[in-house]
PDB file of C-alpha atoms in Angstrom:
ATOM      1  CA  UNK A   1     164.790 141.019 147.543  1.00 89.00           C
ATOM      2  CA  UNK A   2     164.212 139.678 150.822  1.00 95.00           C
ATOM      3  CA  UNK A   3     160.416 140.190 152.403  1.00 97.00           C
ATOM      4  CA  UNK A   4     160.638 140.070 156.119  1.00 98.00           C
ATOM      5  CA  UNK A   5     157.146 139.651 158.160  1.00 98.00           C
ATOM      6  CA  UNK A   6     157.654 140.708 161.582  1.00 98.00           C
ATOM      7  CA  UNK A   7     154.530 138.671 163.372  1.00 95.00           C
ATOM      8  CA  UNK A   8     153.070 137.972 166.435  1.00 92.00           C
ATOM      9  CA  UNK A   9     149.354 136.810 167.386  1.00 84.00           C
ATOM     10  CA  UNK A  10     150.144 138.369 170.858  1.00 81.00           C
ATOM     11  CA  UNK A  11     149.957 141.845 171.314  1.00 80.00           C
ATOM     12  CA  UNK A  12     152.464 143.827 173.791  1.00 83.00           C
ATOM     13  CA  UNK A  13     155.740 142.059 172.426  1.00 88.00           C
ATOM     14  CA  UNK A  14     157.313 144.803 171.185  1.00 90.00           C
ATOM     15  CA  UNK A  15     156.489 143.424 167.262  1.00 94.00           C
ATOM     16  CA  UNK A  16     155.931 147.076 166.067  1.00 96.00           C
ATOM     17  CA  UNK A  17     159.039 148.705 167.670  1.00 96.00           C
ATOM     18  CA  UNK A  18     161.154 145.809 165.848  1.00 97.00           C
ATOM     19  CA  UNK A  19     159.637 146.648 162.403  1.00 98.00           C
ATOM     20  CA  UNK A  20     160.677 150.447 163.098  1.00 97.00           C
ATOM     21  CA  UNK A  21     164.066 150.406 164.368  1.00 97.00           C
ATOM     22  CA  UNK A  22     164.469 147.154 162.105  1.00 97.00           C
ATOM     23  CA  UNK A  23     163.607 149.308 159.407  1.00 97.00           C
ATOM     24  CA  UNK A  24     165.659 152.410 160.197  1.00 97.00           C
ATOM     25  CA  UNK A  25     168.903 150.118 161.406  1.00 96.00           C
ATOM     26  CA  UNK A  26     168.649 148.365 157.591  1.00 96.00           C
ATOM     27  CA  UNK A  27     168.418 151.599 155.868  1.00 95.00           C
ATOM     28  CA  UNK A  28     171.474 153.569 157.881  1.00 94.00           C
ATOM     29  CA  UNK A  29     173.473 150.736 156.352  1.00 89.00           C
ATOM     30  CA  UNK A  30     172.159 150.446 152.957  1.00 78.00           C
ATOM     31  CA  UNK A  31     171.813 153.971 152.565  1.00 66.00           C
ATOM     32  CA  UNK A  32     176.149 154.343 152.726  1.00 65.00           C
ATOM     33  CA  UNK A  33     176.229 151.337 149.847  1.00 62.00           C
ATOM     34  CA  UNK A  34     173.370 152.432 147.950  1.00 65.00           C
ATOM     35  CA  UNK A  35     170.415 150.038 149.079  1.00 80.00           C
ATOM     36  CA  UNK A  36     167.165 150.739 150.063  1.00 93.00           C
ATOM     37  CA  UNK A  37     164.118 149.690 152.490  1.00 97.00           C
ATOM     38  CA  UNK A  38     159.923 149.565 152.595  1.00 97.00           C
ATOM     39  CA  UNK A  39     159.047 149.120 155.375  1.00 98.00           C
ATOM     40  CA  UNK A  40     154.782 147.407 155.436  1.00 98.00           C
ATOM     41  CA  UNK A  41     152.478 148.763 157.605  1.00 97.00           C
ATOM     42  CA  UNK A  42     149.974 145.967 157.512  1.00 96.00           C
ATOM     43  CA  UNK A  43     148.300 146.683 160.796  1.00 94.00           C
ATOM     44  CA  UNK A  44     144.929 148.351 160.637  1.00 93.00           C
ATOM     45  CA  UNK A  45     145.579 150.762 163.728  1.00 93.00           C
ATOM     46  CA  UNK A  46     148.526 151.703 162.049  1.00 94.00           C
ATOM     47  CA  UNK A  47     151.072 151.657 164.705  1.00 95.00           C
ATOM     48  CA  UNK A  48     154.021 151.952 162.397  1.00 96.00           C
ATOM     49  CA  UNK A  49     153.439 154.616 160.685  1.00 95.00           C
ATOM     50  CA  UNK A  50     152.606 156.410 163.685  1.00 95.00           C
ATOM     51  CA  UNK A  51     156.105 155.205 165.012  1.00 95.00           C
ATOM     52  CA  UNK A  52     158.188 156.927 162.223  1.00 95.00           C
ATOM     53  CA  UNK A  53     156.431 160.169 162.520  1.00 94.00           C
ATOM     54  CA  UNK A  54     154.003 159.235 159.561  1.00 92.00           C
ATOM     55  CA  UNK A  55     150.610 159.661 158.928  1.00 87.00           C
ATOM     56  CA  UNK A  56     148.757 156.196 159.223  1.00 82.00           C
ATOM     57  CA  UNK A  57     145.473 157.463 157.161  1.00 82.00           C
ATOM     58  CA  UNK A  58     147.308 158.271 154.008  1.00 88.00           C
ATOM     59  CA  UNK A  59     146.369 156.032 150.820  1.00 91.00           C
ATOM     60  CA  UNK A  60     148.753 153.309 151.351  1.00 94.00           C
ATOM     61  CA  UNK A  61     148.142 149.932 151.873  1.00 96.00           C
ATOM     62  CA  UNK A  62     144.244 149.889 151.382  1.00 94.00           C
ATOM     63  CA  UNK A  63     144.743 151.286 148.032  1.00 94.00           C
ATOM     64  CA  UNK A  64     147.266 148.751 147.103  1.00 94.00           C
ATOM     65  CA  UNK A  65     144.899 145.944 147.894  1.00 92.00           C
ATOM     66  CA  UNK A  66     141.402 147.316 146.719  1.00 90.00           C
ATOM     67  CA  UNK A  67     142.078 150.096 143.943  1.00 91.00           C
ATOM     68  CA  UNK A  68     145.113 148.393 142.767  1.00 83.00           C
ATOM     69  CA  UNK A  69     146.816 151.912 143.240  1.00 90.00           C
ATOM     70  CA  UNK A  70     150.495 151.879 141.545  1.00 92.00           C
ATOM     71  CA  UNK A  71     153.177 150.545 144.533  1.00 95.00           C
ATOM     72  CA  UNK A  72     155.252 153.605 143.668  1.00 93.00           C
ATOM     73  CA  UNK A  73     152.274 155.973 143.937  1.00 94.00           C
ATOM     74  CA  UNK A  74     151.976 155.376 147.514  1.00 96.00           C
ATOM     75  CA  UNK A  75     154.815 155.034 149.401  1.00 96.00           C
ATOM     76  CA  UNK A  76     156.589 158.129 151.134  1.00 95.00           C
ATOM     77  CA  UNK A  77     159.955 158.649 151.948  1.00 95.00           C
ATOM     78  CA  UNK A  78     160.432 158.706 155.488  1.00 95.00           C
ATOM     79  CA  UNK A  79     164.348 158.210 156.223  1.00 95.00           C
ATOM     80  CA  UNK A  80     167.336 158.443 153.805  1.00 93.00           C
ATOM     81  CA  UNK A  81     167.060 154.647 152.082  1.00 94.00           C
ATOM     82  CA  UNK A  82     163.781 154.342 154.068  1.00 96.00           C
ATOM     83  CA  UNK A  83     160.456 154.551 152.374  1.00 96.00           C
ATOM     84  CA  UNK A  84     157.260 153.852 154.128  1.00 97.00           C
ATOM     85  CA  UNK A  85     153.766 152.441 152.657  1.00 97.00           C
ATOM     86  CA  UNK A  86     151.149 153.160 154.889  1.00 96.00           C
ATOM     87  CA  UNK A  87     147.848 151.335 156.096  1.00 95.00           C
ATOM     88  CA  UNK A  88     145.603 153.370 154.612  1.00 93.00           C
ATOM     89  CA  UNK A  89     141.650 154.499 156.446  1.00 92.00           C
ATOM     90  CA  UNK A  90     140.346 151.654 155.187  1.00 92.00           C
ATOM     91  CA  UNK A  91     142.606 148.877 155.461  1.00 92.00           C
ATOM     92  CA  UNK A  92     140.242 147.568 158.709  1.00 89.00           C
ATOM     93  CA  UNK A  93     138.095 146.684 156.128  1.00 87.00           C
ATOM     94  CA  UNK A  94     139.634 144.027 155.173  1.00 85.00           C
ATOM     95  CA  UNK A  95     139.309 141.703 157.840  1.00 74.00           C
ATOM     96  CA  UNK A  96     135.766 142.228 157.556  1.00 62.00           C
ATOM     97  CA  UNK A  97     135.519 140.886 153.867  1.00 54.00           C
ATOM     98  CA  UNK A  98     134.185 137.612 153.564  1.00 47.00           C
ATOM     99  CA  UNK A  99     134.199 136.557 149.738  1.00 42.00           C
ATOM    100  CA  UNK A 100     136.634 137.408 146.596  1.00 44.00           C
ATOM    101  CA  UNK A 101     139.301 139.415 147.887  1.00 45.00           C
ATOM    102  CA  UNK A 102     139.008 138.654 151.260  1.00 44.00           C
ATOM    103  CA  UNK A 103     140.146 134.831 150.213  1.00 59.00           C
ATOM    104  CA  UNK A 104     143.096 136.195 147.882  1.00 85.00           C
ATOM    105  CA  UNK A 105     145.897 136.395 150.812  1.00 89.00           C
ATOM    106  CA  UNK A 106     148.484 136.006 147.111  1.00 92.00           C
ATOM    107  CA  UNK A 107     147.211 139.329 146.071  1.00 92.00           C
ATOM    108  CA  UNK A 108     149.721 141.285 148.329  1.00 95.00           C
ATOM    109  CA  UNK A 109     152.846 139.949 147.635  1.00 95.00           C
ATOM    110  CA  UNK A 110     151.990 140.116 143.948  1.00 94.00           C
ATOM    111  CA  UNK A 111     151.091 143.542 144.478  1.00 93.00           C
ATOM    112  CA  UNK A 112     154.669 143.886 146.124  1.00 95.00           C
ATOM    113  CA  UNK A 113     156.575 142.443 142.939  1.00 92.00           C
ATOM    114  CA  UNK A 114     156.894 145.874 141.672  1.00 86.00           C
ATOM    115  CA  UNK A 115     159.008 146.857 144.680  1.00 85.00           C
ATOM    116  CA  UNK A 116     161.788 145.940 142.699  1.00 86.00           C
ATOM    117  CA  UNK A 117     163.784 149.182 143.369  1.00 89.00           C
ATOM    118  CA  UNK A 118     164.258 147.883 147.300  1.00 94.00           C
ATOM    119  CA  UNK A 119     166.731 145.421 148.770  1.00 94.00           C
ATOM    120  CA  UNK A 120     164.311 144.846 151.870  1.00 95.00           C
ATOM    121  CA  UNK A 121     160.584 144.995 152.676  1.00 97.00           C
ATOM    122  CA  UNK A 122     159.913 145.342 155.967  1.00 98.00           C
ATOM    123  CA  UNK A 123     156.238 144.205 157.171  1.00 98.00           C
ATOM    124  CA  UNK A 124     154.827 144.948 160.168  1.00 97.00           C
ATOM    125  CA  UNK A 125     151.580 142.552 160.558  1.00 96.00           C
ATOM    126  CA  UNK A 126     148.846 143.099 162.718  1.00 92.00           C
ATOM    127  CA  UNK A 127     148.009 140.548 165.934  1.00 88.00           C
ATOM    128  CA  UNK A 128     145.848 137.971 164.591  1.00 82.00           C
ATOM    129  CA  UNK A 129     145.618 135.317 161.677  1.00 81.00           C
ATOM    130  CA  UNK A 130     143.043 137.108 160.036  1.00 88.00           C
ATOM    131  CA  UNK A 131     143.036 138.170 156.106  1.00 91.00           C
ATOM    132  CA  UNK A 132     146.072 141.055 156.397  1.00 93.00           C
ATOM    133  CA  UNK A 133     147.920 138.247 158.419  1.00 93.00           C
ATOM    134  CA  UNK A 134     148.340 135.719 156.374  1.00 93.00           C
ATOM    135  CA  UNK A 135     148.635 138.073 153.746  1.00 95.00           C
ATOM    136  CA  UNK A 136     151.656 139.262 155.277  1.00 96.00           C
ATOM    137  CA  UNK A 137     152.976 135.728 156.156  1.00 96.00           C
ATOM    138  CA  UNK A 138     152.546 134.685 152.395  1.00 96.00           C
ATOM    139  CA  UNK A 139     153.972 137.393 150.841  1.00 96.00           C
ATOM    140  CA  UNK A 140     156.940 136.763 152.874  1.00 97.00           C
ATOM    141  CA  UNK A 141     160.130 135.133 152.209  1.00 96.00           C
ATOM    142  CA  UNK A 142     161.694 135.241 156.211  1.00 97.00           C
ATOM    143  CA  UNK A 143     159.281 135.541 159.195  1.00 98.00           C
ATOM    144  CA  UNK A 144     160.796 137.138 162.186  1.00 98.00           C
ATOM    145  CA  UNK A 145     158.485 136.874 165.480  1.00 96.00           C
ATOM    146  CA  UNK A 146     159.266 138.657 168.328  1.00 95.00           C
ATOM    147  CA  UNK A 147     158.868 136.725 171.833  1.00 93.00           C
ATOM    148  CA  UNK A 148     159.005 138.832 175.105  1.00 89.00           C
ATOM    149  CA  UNK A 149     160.735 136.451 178.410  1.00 78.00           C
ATOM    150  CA  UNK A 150     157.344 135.181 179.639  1.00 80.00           C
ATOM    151  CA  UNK A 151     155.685 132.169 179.542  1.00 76.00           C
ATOM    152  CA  UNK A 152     152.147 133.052 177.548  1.00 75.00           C
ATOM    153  CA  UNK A 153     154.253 134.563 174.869  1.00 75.00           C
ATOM    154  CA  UNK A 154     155.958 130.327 174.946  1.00 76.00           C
ATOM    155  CA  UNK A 155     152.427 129.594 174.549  1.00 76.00           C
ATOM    156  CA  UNK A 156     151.503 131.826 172.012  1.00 80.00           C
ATOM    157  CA  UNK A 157     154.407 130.900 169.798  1.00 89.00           C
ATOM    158  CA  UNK A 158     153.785 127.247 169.382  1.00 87.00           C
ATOM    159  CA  UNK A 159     149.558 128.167 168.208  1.00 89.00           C
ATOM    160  CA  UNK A 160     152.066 130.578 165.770  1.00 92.00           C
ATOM    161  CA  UNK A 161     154.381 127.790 164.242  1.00 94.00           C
ATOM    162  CA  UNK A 162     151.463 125.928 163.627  1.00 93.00           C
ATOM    163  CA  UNK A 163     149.703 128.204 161.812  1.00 93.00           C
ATOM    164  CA  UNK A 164     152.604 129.000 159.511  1.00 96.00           C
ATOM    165  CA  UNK A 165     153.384 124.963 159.100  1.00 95.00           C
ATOM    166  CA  UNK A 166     149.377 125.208 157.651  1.00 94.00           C
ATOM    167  CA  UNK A 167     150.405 128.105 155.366  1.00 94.00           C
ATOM    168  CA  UNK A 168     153.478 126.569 154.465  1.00 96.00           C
ATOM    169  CA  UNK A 169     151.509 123.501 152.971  1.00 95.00           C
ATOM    170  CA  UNK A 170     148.509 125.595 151.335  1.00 93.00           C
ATOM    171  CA  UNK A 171     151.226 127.482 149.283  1.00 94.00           C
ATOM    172  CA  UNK A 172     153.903 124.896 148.763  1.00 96.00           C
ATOM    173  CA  UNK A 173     157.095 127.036 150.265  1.00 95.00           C
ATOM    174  CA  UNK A 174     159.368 127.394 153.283  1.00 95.00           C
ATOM    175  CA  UNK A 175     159.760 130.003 155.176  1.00 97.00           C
ATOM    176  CA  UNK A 176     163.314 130.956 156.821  1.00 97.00           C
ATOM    177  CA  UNK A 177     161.922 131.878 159.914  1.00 97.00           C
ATOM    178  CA  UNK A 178     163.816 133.669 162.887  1.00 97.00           C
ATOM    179  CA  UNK A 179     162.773 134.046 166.592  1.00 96.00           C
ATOM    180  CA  UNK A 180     164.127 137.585 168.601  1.00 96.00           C
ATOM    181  CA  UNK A 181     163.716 137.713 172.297  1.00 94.00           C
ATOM    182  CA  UNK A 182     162.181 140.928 173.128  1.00 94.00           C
ATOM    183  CA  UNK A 183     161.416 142.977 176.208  1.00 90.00           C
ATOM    184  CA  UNK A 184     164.100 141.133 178.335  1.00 89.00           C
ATOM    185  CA  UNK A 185     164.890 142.239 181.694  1.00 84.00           C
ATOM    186  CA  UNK A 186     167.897 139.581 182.819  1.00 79.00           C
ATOM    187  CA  UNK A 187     167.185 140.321 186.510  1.00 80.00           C
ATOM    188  CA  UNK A 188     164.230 138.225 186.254  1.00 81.00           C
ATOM    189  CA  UNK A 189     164.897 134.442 186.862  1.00 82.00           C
ATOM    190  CA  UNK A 190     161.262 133.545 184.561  1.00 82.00           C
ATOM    191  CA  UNK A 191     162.857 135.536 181.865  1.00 85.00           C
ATOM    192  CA  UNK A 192     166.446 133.834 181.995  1.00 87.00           C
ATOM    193  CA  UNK A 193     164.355 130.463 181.888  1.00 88.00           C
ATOM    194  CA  UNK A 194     162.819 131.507 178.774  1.00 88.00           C
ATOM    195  CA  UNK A 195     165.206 132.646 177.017  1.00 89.00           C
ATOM    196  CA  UNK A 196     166.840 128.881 178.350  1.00 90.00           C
ATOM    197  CA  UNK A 197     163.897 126.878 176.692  1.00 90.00           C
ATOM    198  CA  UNK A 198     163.982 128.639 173.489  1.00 92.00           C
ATOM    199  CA  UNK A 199     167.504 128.550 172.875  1.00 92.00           C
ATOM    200  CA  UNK A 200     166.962 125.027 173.873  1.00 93.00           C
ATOM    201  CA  UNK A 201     163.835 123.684 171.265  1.00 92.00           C
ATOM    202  CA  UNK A 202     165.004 126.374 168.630  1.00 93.00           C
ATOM    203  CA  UNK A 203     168.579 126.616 168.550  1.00 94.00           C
ATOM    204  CA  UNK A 204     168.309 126.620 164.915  1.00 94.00           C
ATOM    205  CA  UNK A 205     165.764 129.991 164.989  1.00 95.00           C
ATOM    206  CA  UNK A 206     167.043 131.910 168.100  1.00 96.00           C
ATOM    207  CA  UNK A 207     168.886 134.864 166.779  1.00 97.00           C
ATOM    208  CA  UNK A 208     171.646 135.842 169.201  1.00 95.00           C
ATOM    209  CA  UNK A 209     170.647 139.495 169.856  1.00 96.00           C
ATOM    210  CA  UNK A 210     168.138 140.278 172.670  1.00 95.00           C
ATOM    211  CA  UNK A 211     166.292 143.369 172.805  1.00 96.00           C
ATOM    212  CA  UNK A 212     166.101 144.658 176.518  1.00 95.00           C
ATOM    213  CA  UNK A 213     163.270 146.169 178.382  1.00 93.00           C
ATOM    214  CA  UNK A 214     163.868 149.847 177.868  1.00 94.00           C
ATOM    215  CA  UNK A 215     162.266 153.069 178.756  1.00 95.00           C
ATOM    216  CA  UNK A 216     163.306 155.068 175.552  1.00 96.00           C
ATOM    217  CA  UNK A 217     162.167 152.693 173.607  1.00 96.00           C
ATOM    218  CA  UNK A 218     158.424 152.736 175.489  1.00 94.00           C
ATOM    219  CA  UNK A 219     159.092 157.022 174.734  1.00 96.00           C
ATOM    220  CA  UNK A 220     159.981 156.780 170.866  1.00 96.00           C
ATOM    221  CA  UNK A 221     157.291 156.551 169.120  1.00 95.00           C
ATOM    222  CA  UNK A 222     155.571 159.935 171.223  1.00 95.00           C
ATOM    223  CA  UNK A 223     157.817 161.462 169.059  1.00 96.00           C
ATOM    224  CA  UNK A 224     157.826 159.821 165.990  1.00 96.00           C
ATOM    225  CA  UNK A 225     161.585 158.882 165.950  1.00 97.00           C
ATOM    226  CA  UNK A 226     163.179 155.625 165.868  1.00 97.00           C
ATOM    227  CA  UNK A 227     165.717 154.360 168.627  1.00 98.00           C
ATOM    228  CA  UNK A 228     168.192 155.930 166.796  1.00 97.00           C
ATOM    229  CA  UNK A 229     166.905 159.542 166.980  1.00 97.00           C
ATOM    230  CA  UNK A 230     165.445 159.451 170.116  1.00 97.00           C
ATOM    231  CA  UNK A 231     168.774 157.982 171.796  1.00 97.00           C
ATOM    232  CA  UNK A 232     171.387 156.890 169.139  1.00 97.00           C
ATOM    233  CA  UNK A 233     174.182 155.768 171.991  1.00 97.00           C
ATOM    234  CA  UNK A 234     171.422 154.077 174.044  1.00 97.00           C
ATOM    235  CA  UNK A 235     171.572 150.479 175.148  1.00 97.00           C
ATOM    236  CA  UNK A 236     168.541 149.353 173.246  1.00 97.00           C
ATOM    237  CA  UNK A 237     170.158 151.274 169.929  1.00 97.00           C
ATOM    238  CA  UNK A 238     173.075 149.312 170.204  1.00 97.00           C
ATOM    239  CA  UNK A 239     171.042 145.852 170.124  1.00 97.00           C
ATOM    240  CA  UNK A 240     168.665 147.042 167.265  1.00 97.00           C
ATOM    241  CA  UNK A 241     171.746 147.811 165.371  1.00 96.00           C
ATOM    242  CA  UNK A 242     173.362 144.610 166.138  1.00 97.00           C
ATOM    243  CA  UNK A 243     169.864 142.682 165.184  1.00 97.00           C
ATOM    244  CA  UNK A 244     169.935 144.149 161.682  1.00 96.00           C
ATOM    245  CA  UNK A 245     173.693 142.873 161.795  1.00 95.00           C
ATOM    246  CA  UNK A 246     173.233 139.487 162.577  1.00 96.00           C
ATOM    247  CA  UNK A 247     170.220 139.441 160.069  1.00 95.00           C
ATOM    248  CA  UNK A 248     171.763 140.599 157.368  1.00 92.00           C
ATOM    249  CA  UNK A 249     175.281 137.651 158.165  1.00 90.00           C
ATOM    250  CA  UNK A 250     172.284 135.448 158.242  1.00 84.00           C
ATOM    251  CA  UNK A 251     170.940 136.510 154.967  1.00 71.00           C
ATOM    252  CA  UNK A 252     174.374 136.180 153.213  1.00 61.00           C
ATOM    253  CA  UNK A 253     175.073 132.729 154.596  1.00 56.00           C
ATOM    254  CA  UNK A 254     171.410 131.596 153.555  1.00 55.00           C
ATOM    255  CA  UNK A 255     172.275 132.764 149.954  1.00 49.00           C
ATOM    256  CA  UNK A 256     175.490 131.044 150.139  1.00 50.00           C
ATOM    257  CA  UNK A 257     174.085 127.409 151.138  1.00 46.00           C
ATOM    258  CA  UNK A 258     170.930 128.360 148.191  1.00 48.00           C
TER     259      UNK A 258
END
């Protein structure tokens, strides 16, 4: 099962419209060769949830981590192959905690182990480095952080690697981790030139799809559709569908080389 963490410490990148159409994308395929999707919505404001037309103060999440609900229990169905957990009322909590479970950042992914009837967990993390961060990040197997063509979000993504090099070390595993350019609008020269540097100090990370500044999908989540309901034979449809793609080649040649 692979566990992908989409993450970002910087808000405004377009890290929760990834997750979504991530999400959907993965589950229009699976769903024709019987696979299925969770998609993790990790993020206190619950964004995500509110993005697929869910409701983000359902049990979900919160229950997971503090009543040690049943995985199965909570999640909805939201899409064929798609089913959503939820962040739960009183998942803000959480970052508030400052002893016992607030130190156990292990305690979600273990929680996830009985996801065992999905082929991909989607997570949508919330903007910091708090408790429900590095939960995310640790019960992750691929990290996938979205970086918009400016020159903070360069910034913001080196204080990023560094954190996850310090996670890496406290719990004794890599992570695969992949870098998507987001928000790109090619008729800006700053943009061009960072897209340039990236491809340049993480050729290795830098998936080839680029997500384009778009309109539609600013207007999605109003209506609680993904990209591909709210304009299936869009531009920015297209490239999430051709994200999942190259993620998934990437996932078979990483299992290949294991």
């Amino acid at each position: 099962m692979r566990r992908i963490a989409v993450i970002n410490q910087k808000g405004g990148v377009g890290k929760t419209t990834t997750c979504a159409n991530l999400a959907h994308a993965f589950a229009m395929v699976g769903h024709r060769i019987g696979r299925n999707v969770l998609a993790v919505d990790l993020d206190p404001q619950g964004h995500l949830s509110t993005t697929l037309g869910n409701d983000a103060a359902s049990a979900g999440v919160d229950a997971l981590l503090a009543d040690d609900s049943p995985l199965h229990d909570l999640t909805i169905q939201s899409r064929d192959g798609l089913a959503l957990l939820g962040a739960g009322s009183r998942l803000a909590d959480f970052e508030g905690l400052d002893a016992g479970l607030s130190r156990d950042t292990g305690l979600l992914g273990e929680r996830l182990n009985d996801a065992d009837t999905y082929d991909i967990v989607m997570i949508d993390c919330p903007p910091s480095s708090g408790f429900l961060g590095r939960s995310g990040i640790v019960a992750a197997t691929e990290i996938l952080i979205p970086v918009p063509g400016d020159y903070l979000a360069m910034v913001g993504l080196s204080s990023l690697l560094e954190l996850l090099e310090n996670i890496e070390a406290e719990i004794d595993r890599t992570l695969t981790k992949w870098i998507v350019v987001t928000r790109f609008d090619a008729r800006r020269n700053h943009a061009r030139e960072v897209y340039d540097k990236l491809r340049e100090y993480f050729p290795d990370q830098l998936l080839h799809s680029v997500i384009t500044e778009s309109v539609a999908l600013t207007e999605s989540p109003s209506f609680g559709q993904s990209i591909f309901e709210y304009k299936g034979t869009s531009r920015s449809a297209s490239e999430y569908a051709a994200l999942a793609r190259e993620l998934i080649e990437t996932g078979q040649e990483t299992r290949k080389t294991a």
